[in-house]
Coordinates of C-alpha atoms and ligand atoms in Angstrom, one line a residue:
M1 CA 93.2 -134.2 -20.6
A2 CA 93.9 -130.4 -21.1
A3 CA 92.4 -128.9 -24.3
A4 CA 95.0 -128.3 -27.0
L5 CA 96.4 -124.8 -27.3
R6 CA 94.7 -122.9 -30.0
I7 CA 97.0 -121.0 -32.4
G8 CA 95.8 -118.6 -35.1
V9 CA 98.4 -117.9 -37.8
I10 CA 97.8 -114.8 -40.0
G11 CA 99.4 -115.4 -43.4
G12 CA 100.0 -118.8 -45.1
S13 CA 103.2 -118.2 -47.0
I14 CA 106.7 -119.4 -45.9
A15 CA 106.7 -118.1 -42.3
G16 CA 103.0 -118.9 -41.8
C17 CA 103.4 -122.6 -43.0
A18 CA 106.6 -123.0 -40.9
A19 CA 104.7 -121.6 -37.8
A20 CA 101.9 -124.0 -38.5
V21 CA 104.2 -127.0 -38.7
A22 CA 105.9 -126.0 -35.4
G23 CA 102.5 -125.5 -33.7
S24 CA 101.0 -128.8 -34.9
R25 CA 104.1 -130.7 -34.0
A26 CA 103.8 -129.3 -30.5
G27 CA 100.2 -130.7 -30.3
A28 CA 98.4 -127.4 -30.8
D29 CA 95.2 -126.9 -32.7
V30 CA 96.3 -124.6 -35.6
T31 CA 94.3 -122.4 -38.0
V32 CA 96.0 -120.5 -40.8
Y33 CA 94.3 -117.5 -42.4
E34 CA 95.7 -116.8 -45.9
R35 CA 94.4 -113.7 -47.7
S36 CA 95.2 -114.9 -51.2
A37 CA 92.7 -117.3 -52.8
A38 CA 95.3 -118.2 -55.5
E39 CA 97.9 -121.0 -55.2
L40 CA 101.0 -119.4 -53.7
Q41 CA 103.0 -122.3 -55.2
D42 CA 102.6 -120.8 -58.7
R43 CA 104.4 -117.7 -57.7
G44 CA 107.9 -116.9 -56.6
F45 CA 111.3 -117.4 -58.1
G46 CA 114.6 -118.7 -56.7
I47 CA 115.4 -118.6 -53.0
V48 CA 118.9 -119.5 -51.8
I49 CA 119.3 -121.0 -48.3
P50 CA 122.4 -122.1 -46.5
P51 CA 123.0 -125.9 -46.7
P52 CA 123.0 -126.3 -42.8
L53 CA 119.6 -124.6 -42.7
H54 CA 118.3 -126.8 -45.4
E55 CA 119.6 -129.9 -43.6
E56 CA 118.0 -128.8 -40.4
L57 CA 114.6 -128.1 -42.0
V58 CA 114.7 -131.6 -43.7
G59 CA 116.0 -133.3 -40.5
S60 CA 113.3 -131.8 -38.4
G61 CA 110.5 -132.6 -40.8
Y62 CA 109.7 -129.1 -42.1
L63 CA 110.8 -129.9 -45.6
D64 CA 110.3 -133.1 -47.5
T65 CA 113.6 -135.0 -48.3
D66 CA 112.3 -135.3 -51.9
M67 CA 112.1 -131.5 -52.4
P68 CA 114.4 -130.8 -55.3
T69 CA 117.3 -128.4 -54.8
A70 CA 120.2 -127.4 -57.0
P71 CA 123.2 -127.2 -54.7
V72 CA 126.5 -125.6 -55.8
G73 CA 129.7 -125.1 -53.9
T74 CA 131.4 -122.1 -55.5
R75 CA 130.7 -118.4 -55.9
V76 CA 132.1 -116.5 -58.8
W77 CA 132.3 -112.7 -58.8
L78 CA 132.1 -111.0 -62.2
T79 CA 132.0 -107.5 -63.5
R80 CA 132.2 -106.0 -67.0
E81 CA 135.6 -105.5 -68.5
P82 CA 136.4 -101.7 -68.2
G83 CA 135.8 -100.1 -71.6
G84 CA 134.6 -103.4 -73.1
R85 CA 131.5 -105.7 -73.1
S86 CA 133.1 -109.0 -72.0
A87 CA 133.0 -110.4 -68.5
R88 CA 135.9 -110.2 -66.1
E89 CA 136.2 -112.6 -63.2
L90 CA 137.1 -110.8 -60.0
A91 CA 137.1 -113.7 -57.6
R92 CA 136.1 -117.3 -57.1
Q93 CA 135.5 -118.7 -53.6
A94 CA 134.2 -121.7 -51.8
S95 CA 130.6 -120.8 -50.9
P96 CA 128.2 -123.7 -50.7
V97 CA 124.5 -122.8 -51.1
T98 CA 121.2 -124.7 -51.6
P99 CA 119.2 -122.9 -54.3
C100 CA 115.5 -123.7 -54.1
N101 CA 112.4 -123.0 -56.2
W102 CA 110.3 -120.7 -54.0
G103 CA 107.1 -122.5 -55.1
L104 CA 108.4 -125.9 -54.4
L105 CA 109.7 -124.8 -51.0
W106 CA 106.3 -123.4 -50.1
R107 CA 104.6 -126.5 -51.4
S108 CA 106.8 -128.7 -49.2
L109 CA 106.2 -126.6 -46.1
R110 CA 102.5 -126.6 -46.9
A111 CA 102.5 -130.4 -47.2
S112 CA 104.3 -130.7 -43.8
A113 CA 101.5 -128.5 -42.3
G114 CA 98.9 -130.9 -43.9
G115 CA 97.0 -131.5 -40.7
V116 CA 96.3 -127.9 -39.9
R117 CA 93.2 -125.9 -40.9
Y118 CA 94.4 -123.8 -43.8
L119 CA 91.8 -121.2 -44.9
R120 CA 92.6 -119.8 -48.3
G121 CA 91.0 -116.5 -49.5
Q122 CA 90.5 -115.5 -45.9
P123 CA 91.8 -112.0 -45.2
V124 CA 92.1 -111.1 -41.5
A125 CA 90.4 -107.8 -40.9
S126 CA 91.8 -107.2 -37.4
V127 CA 93.3 -108.8 -34.4
R128 CA 93.0 -107.6 -30.8
H129 CA 93.9 -108.6 -27.3
E130 CA 91.3 -109.8 -24.9
S131 CA 91.4 -110.5 -21.2
A132 CA 92.3 -113.9 -19.9
G133 CA 95.3 -114.1 -22.3
L134 CA 93.3 -114.5 -25.4
A135 CA 93.6 -112.8 -28.8
V136 CA 90.7 -112.5 -31.2
I137 CA 91.0 -112.7 -35.0
A138 CA 88.2 -111.1 -37.0
S139 CA 87.6 -112.3 -40.5
T140 CA 84.5 -113.0 -42.7
R141 CA 84.1 -116.1 -40.6
G142 CA 83.4 -113.8 -37.6
E143 CA 85.5 -113.5 -34.5
E144 CA 87.6 -116.4 -33.3
A145 CA 89.6 -116.5 -30.0
Y146 CA 93.1 -118.0 -29.8
D147 CA 95.6 -118.6 -27.0
V148 CA 98.4 -117.6 -29.4
V149 CA 98.3 -115.5 -32.6
V150 CA 101.3 -115.5 -35.0
G151 CA 101.6 -112.6 -37.4
A152 CA 103.2 -114.0 -40.6
D153 CA 101.5 -111.5 -42.8
G154 CA 104.6 -110.2 -44.6
H155 CA 106.4 -106.9 -44.9
A156 CA 103.3 -104.7 -44.4
S157 CA 102.1 -106.8 -41.4
A158 CA 99.0 -105.5 -39.7
T159 CA 99.7 -107.8 -36.8
R160 CA 103.0 -105.9 -36.2
Q161 CA 101.0 -102.9 -35.3
L162 CA 99.9 -104.7 -32.1
L163 CA 103.5 -105.0 -31.0
A164 CA 104.7 -101.6 -32.3
P165 CA 101.9 -99.2 -33.0
G166 CA 102.8 -96.7 -35.7
L167 CA 106.0 -98.6 -36.8
R168 CA 106.1 -98.5 -40.6
P169 CA 108.7 -100.0 -43.0
E170 CA 111.1 -97.4 -44.4
P171 CA 111.6 -97.6 -48.2
A172 CA 115.1 -98.6 -49.0
P173 CA 116.9 -96.6 -51.8
Y174 CA 117.0 -99.7 -54.1
M175 CA 114.7 -102.2 -55.6
V176 CA 114.9 -105.8 -56.7
W177 CA 114.1 -107.4 -60.1
R178 CA 113.6 -111.2 -60.0
G179 CA 113.5 -113.6 -62.8
A180 CA 113.0 -117.4 -63.2
I181 CA 113.5 -118.2 -66.8
P182 CA 113.8 -121.4 -68.9
L183 CA 117.4 -122.4 -69.8
G184 CA 116.5 -121.7 -73.4
A185 CA 117.4 -118.1 -72.5
L186 CA 121.0 -119.3 -72.3
A187 CA 121.0 -120.7 -75.9
G188 CA 124.1 -119.4 -77.6
H189 CA 125.8 -118.8 -74.2
P190 CA 127.4 -122.2 -73.4
R191 CA 130.2 -120.6 -71.3
E192 CA 127.7 -118.9 -69.0
L193 CA 125.5 -122.1 -68.7
D194 CA 128.6 -124.2 -67.9
L195 CA 129.6 -121.7 -65.2
L196 CA 126.1 -121.8 -63.7
R197 CA 126.1 -125.6 -63.6
G198 CA 128.9 -125.5 -60.9
A199 CA 128.6 -122.0 -59.3
W200 CA 126.4 -119.2 -58.4
V201 CA 127.4 -115.9 -59.9
T202 CA 127.4 -112.4 -58.5
L203 CA 127.7 -109.7 -61.0
G204 CA 128.7 -106.3 -59.6
F205 CA 128.0 -103.0 -61.3
P206 CA 128.0 -99.3 -60.2
G207 CA 125.2 -98.9 -57.7
G208 CA 124.1 -102.5 -57.4
H209 CA 124.7 -106.2 -58.1
G210 CA 122.9 -109.2 -59.5
I211 CA 123.0 -112.8 -58.5
F212 CA 122.3 -115.6 -60.9
Y213 CA 121.9 -119.3 -60.1
L214 CA 120.1 -122.4 -61.3
I215 CA 117.0 -123.7 -59.5
P216 CA 114.9 -126.8 -59.9
G217 CA 112.0 -126.4 -62.3
G218 CA 108.5 -127.2 -61.2
P219 CA 106.1 -129.8 -62.7
Q220 CA 105.0 -127.2 -65.3
D221 CA 108.6 -126.4 -66.4
G222 CA 111.0 -128.2 -68.8
D223 CA 110.5 -132.0 -68.8
G224 CA 108.4 -131.7 -65.6
S225 CA 110.9 -133.9 -63.7
T226 CA 112.3 -133.4 -60.2
G227 CA 115.8 -134.2 -61.5
A228 CA 118.8 -132.3 -62.7
S229 CA 117.4 -132.2 -66.3
N230 CA 114.7 -129.7 -65.2
R231 CA 116.3 -126.4 -64.3
L232 CA 115.5 -122.7 -64.5
L233 CA 117.8 -119.8 -64.4
A234 CA 116.9 -117.6 -61.4
Y235 CA 118.2 -114.1 -60.9
A236 CA 117.8 -111.2 -58.5
I237 CA 119.2 -107.8 -59.5
Y238 CA 119.4 -105.1 -56.9
G239 CA 119.8 -101.6 -58.1
R240 CA 118.5 -98.0 -57.9
P241 CA 115.0 -97.5 -59.1
P242 CA 114.8 -95.5 -62.4
E243 CA 113.8 -91.9 -62.4
G244 CA 110.7 -91.2 -64.3
A245 CA 110.6 -94.6 -66.1
E246 CA 108.5 -97.6 -65.7
P247 CA 110.5 -99.8 -63.3
G248 CA 109.7 -103.3 -64.8
P249 CA 111.3 -103.0 -68.2
Y250 CA 114.1 -100.8 -66.8
V251 CA 116.1 -103.9 -65.7
Q252 CA 116.9 -104.6 -69.3
E253 CA 118.2 -101.1 -69.9
L254 CA 120.2 -101.4 -66.6
A255 CA 121.7 -104.8 -67.8
K256 CA 122.5 -103.4 -71.2
E257 CA 124.3 -100.4 -69.7
H258 CA 126.3 -102.3 -67.0
F259 CA 126.4 -106.0 -67.6
P260 CA 128.8 -108.0 -69.8
A261 CA 127.0 -108.5 -73.2
A262 CA 126.2 -112.2 -72.7
W263 CA 124.5 -111.5 -69.3
A264 CA 122.6 -108.5 -70.6
D265 CA 121.3 -110.7 -73.4
I266 CA 120.2 -113.4 -71.0
V267 CA 118.3 -110.8 -68.9
A268 CA 116.7 -109.4 -72.1
R269 CA 115.4 -112.9 -73.0
G270 CA 113.6 -113.2 -69.7
G271 CA 110.4 -111.6 -70.9
R272 CA 107.8 -110.0 -68.7
R273 CA 105.9 -113.0 -67.6
A274 CA 108.9 -114.6 -66.0
T275 CA 110.1 -111.5 -64.2
A276 CA 108.9 -109.2 -61.4
C277 CA 110.2 -106.2 -59.6
H278 CA 109.4 -104.8 -56.2
P279 CA 110.6 -102.1 -53.9
V280 CA 112.5 -103.0 -50.7
A281 CA 111.7 -101.7 -47.2
D282 CA 113.6 -101.9 -44.0
V283 CA 111.9 -102.3 -40.6
Q284 CA 113.3 -102.9 -37.2
A285 CA 110.7 -104.0 -34.7
P286 CA 111.5 -103.2 -31.0
R287 CA 110.0 -106.5 -30.0
V288 CA 108.6 -109.6 -31.7
A289 CA 106.3 -111.0 -29.1
R290 CA 104.1 -109.9 -26.2
P291 CA 102.2 -111.9 -23.6
Ligands
FAD1 C1 104.5 -114.8 -53.7 C2 105.8 -114.4 -53.2 C3 107.0 -114.8 -53.9 C4 108.2 -114.5 -53.4 N1 109.3 -115.0 -54.1 C5 110.5 -114.8 -53.5 C6 111.6 -115.5 -54.1 O1 111.5 -116.1 -55.1 N2 112.8 -115.4 -53.6 C7 113.0 -114.7 -52.4 O2 114.1 -114.6 -51.9 N3 112.0 -114.0 -51.9 C8 110.8 -114.1 -52.4 N4 109.7 -113.4 -51.8 C9 110.0 -112.5 -50.8 C10 109.6 -112.9 -49.4 O3 109.9 -111.9 -48.6 C11 110.3 -114.1 -48.9 O4 110.9 -115.0 -49.8 C12 109.3 -115.0 -48.1 O5 108.2 -115.2 -48.9 C13 108.9 -114.2 -46.9 O6 107.9 -115.1 -46.2 P1 106.8 -114.5 -45.2 O7 106.0 -115.7 -45.0 O8 107.5 -113.8 -44.1 O9 106.1 -113.4 -46.0 P2 105.3 -113.4 -47.4 O10 105.8 -114.4 -48.3 O11 105.3 -111.9 -47.8 O12 103.8 -113.8 -47.0 C14 102.9 -113.1 -46.2 C15 101.6 -113.7 -46.4 O13 100.6 -113.1 -45.6 C16 99.4 -113.0 -46.3 N5 98.6 -111.9 -45.7 C17 99.0 -110.6 -45.6 N6 98.1 -109.9 -44.9 C18 97.1 -110.7 -44.6 C19 95.9 -110.6 -43.9 N7 95.4 -109.5 -43.4 N8 95.1 -111.7 -43.7 C20 95.5 -113.0 -44.2 N9 96.7 -113.1 -44.9 C21 97.5 -112.0 -45.1 C22 99.8 -112.7 -47.8 O14 98.8 -113.0 -48.7 C23 101.1 -113.6 -47.9 O15 100.7 -114.9 -48.4 C24 108.4 -113.7 -52.2 C25 107.3 -113.3 -51.6 C26 106.0 -113.6 -52.0 C27 104.7 -113.2 -51.3

């Protein structure tokens, strides 16, 4: 019997775990190198995926059927009333989405990749091609040769340099603020909560927009259940970075200046621990694989 194909995956996040599932289902011997020693499941916010993709991932065994989601079928577009502080509805459309909790999504993919060697706290120092079609991954474990190496090491991928030397992501002129906050932040805002129970909301403002939607809470949130009683409010606000101000807290100023009062109040209640901001970069790789 031929020896199993050896696949080395660099990065054990969403793409890395998905590649590991694909490889192990095809009968390969898969090793994942993840730089972070911490549990990735404890990070992340909301992530919206199209229902057909969710169905495909469940149907093909990448995601567990029991992974909680918070599907809604409608998208509501809001803006602030000109000259006022109340919300004005611009449009309402059928737009089914499957909002997920990033941590639960990762956990489900990770469980599906249960049989693979997953090395946590194991940064890859370099990867290089060798003769005979092999690639060599160097880490603190030494050098290990693989038939296939998958670079799933994120936006600043070092593996990408093998495919496109010198290609660097270009900073985009906007950044994103994300939050995943307990529904207590909507106390006193029953109309907004009611809206979010049936729709995802896009809030437009000059120079950017925000999206708001409910996601399943994890075991450490709410009542800890996997049911509809355990929800978080997730948001992602895309806007221009502030000039000369600390970017993190700026989202509250931005919301105060541009959002309807209720939505600005909800963002202000998020607190720092439940929110994060990061710059965005664009990169267009001329190729994604090489023999
Ligand atoms: C912790 C986290 C939370 C996120 N939360 C959200 C969210 O809630 N919603 C959303 O839409 N997007 C989120 N993002 C944005 C992200 O781009 C995507 O959602 C998704 O995670 C992209 O998956 P990825 O596997 O391609 O890359 P990433 O998630 O960026 O993962 C890359 C992985 O590679 C590892 N790595 C990098 N270099 C090396 C190396 N040299 N050796 C070994 N390992 C290495 C990193 O530690 C990381 O785990 C998040 C990203 C991260 C990392």
